[in-house]
mmCIF file of C-alpha atoms in Angstrom:
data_model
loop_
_atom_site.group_PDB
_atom_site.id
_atom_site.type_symbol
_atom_site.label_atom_id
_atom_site.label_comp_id
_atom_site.label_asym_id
_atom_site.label_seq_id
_atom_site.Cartn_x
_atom_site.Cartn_y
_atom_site.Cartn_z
ATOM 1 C CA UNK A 1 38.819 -1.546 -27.330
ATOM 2 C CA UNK A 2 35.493 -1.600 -28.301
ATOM 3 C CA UNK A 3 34.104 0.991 -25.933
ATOM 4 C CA UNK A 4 37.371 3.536 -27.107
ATOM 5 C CA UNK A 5 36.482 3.013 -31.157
ATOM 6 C CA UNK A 6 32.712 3.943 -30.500
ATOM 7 C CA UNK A 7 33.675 6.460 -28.536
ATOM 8 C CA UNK A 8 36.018 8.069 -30.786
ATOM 9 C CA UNK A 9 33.879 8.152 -33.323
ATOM 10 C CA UNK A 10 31.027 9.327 -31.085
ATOM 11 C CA UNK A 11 29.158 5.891 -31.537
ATOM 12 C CA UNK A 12 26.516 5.716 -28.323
ATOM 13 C CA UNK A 13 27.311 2.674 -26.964
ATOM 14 C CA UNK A 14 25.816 0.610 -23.515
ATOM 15 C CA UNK A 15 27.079 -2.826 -22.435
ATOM 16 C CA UNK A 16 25.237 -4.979 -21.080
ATOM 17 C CA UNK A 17 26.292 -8.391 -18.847
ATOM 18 C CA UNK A 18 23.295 -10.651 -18.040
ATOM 19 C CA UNK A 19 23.736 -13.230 -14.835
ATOM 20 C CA UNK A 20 22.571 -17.001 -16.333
ATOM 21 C CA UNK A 21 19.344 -16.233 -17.990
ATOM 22 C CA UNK A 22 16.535 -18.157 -17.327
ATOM 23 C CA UNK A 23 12.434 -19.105 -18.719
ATOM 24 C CA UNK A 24 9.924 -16.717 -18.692
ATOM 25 C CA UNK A 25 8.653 -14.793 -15.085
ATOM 26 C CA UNK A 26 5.239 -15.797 -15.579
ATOM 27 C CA UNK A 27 4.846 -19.465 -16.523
ATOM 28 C CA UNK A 28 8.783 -20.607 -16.094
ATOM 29 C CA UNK A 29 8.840 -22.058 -19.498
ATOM 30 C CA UNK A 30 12.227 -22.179 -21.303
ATOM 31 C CA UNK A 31 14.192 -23.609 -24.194
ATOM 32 C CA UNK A 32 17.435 -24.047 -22.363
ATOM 33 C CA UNK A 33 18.933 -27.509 -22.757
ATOM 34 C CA UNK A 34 22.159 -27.403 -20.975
ATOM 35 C CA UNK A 35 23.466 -25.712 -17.808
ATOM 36 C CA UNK A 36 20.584 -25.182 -14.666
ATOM 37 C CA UNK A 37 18.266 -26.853 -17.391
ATOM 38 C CA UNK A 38 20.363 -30.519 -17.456
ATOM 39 C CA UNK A 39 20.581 -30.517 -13.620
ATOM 40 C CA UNK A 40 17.205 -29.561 -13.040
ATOM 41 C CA UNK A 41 16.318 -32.572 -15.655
ATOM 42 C CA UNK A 42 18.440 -35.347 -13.316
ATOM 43 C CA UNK A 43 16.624 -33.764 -10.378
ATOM 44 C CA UNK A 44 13.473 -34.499 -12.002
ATOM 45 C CA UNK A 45 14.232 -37.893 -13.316
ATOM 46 C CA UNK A 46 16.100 -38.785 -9.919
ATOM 47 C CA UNK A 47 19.332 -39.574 -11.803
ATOM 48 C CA UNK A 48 20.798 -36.454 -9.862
ATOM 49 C CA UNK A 49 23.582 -37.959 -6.840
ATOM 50 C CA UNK A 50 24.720 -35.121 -5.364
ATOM 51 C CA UNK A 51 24.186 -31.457 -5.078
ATOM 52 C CA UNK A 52 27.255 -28.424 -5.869
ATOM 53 C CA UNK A 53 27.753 -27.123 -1.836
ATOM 54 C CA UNK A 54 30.862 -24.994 -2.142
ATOM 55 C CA UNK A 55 30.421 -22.008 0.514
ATOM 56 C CA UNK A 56 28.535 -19.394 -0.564
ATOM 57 C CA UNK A 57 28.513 -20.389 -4.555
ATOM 58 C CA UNK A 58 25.678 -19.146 -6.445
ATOM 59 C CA UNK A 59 24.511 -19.200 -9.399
ATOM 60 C CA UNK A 60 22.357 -15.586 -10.171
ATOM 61 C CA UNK A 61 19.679 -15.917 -12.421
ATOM 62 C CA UNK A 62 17.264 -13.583 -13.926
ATOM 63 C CA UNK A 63 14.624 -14.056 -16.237
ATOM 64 C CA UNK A 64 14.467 -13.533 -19.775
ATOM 65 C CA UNK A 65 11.503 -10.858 -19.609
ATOM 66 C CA UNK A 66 13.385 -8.790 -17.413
ATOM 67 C CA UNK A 67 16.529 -9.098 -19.521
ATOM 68 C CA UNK A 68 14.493 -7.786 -21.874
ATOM 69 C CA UNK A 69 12.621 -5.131 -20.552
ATOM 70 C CA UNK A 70 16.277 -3.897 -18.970
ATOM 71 C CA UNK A 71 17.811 -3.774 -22.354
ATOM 72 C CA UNK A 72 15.048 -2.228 -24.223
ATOM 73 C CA UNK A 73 15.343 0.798 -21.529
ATOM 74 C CA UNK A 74 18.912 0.691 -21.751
ATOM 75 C CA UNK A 75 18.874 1.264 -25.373
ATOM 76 C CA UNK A 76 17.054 4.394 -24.745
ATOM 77 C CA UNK A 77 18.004 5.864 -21.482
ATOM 78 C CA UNK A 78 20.263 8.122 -21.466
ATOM 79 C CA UNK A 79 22.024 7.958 -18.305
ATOM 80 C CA UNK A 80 22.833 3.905 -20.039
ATOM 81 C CA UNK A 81 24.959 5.665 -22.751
ATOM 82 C CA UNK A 82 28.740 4.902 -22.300
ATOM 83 C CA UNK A 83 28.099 2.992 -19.270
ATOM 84 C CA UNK A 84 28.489 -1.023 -18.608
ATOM 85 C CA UNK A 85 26.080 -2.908 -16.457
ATOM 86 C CA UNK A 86 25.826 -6.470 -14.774
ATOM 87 C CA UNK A 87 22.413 -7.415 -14.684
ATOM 88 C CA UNK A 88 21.460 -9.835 -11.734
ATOM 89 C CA UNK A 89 19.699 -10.327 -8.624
ATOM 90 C CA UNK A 90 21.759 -10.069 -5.470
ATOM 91 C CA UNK A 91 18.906 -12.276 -3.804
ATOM 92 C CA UNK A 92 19.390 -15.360 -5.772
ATOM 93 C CA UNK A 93 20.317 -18.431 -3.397
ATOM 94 C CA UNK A 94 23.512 -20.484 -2.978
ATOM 95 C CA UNK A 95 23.163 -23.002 -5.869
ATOM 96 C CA UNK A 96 22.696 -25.981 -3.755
ATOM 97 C CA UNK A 97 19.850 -24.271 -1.839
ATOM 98 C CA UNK A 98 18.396 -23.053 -5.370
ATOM 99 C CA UNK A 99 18.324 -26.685 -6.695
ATOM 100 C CA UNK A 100 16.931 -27.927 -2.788
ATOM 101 C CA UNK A 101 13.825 -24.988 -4.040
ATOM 102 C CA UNK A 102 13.252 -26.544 -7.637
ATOM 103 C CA UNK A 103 13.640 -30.378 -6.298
ATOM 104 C CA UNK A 104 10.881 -29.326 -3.678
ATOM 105 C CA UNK A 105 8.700 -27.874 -6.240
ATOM 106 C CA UNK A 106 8.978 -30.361 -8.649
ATOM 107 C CA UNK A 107 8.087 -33.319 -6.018
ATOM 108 C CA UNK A 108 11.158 -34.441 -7.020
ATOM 109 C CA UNK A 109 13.948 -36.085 -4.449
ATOM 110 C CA UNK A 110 16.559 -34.019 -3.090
ATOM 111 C CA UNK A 111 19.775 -35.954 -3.273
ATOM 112 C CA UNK A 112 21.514 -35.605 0.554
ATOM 113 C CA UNK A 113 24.887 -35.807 -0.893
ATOM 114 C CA UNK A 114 27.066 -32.770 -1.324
ATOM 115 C CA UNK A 115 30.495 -32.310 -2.814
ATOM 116 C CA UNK A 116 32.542 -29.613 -4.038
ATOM 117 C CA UNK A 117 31.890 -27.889 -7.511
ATOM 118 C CA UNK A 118 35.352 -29.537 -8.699
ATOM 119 C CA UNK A 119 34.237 -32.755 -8.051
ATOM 120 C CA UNK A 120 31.007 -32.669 -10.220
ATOM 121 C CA UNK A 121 31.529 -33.300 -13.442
ATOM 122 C CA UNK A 122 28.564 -31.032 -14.867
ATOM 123 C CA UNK A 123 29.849 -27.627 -15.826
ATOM 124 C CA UNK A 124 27.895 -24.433 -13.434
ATOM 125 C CA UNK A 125 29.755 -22.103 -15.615
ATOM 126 C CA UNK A 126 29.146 -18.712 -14.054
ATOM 127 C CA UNK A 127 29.955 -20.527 -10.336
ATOM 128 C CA UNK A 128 32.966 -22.680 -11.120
ATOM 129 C CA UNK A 129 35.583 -20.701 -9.286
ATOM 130 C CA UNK A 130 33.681 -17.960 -8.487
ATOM 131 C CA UNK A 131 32.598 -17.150 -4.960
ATOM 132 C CA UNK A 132 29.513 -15.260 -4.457
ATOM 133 C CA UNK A 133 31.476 -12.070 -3.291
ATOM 134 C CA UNK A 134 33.663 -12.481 -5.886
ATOM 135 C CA UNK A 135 31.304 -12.001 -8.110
ATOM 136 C CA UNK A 136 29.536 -9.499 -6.182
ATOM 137 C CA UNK A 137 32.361 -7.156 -6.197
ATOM 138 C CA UNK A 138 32.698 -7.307 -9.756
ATOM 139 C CA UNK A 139 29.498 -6.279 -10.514
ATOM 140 C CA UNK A 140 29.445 -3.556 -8.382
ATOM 141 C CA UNK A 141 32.882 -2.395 -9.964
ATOM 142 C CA UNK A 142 31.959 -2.857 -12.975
ATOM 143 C CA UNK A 143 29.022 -0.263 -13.816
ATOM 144 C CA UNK A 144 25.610 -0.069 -12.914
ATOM 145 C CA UNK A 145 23.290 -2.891 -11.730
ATOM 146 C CA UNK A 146 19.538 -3.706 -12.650
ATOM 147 C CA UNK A 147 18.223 -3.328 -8.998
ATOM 148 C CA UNK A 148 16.950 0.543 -9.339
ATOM 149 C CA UNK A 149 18.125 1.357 -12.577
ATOM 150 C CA UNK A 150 16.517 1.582 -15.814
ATOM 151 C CA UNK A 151 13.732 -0.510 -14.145
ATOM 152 C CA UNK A 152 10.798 -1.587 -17.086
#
């Protein structure tokens, strides 16, 4: 609806979907509380049981600088105008191998347990029900993607 009023009334318009959106690419640092944040907390405090393993869930994160920089050249780009993007990096690892990576780095323990998404009670909102080429296809149905376009 949105996209037909702007157009109609020859409003420029460029949408654009960020994957979970995470600290800065340079030091990491980050006001998020909740989501990635909270688990990577119980990793660090060891209060973390078990780890999400569904097959091939993942949770893709960018960071907030390249959000940024994407949207700024977005705004401006032409080829952007009237067009929809997902923004999000098709390398980013199964979740239970990107928490493995952050429990590593922190020198924190890796809990050896693994259950289901459904059984953990924390909320992964962008993987809950989503498989990775679920959510693959969308994007790539749904208008352009960051990887080569409108690059800062």
């Amino acid at each position: 609806m949105f996209q037909a009023r702007a157009t109609e009334r020859g409003i420029p318009w460029t949408i654009v979907n960020p994957a979970t959106v995470i600290g800065d690419s340079a030091t990491g640092e980050t006001d998020q509380l909740v989501g990635l944040a909270s688990t990577i907390e119980q990793l660090w405090n060891g209060t973390a049981s078990a780890l999400p393993s569904d097959e091939g869930v993942f949770v893709p994160v960018l960071t907030v600088d390249y959000l940024a920089a994407f949207m700024a050249a977005a705004a401006v780009g032409p080829a952007a105008a009237g067009q929809s993007s997902w923004v999000l990096d098709d390398a980013s690892p199964h979740l239970a191998d990107m928490l493995t990576l952050v429990a590593r780095h922190l020198g924190a323990k890796v809990p050896r347990l693994r259950l289901p998404v459904s059984l953990i009670r924390r909320p992964y909102p962008a993987a809950r029900g989503h498989r990775a080429s679920d959510t693959r296809a969308r994007a790539g149905h749904s208008g352009k993607r960051a990887a080569g376009r409108y690059r800062a």
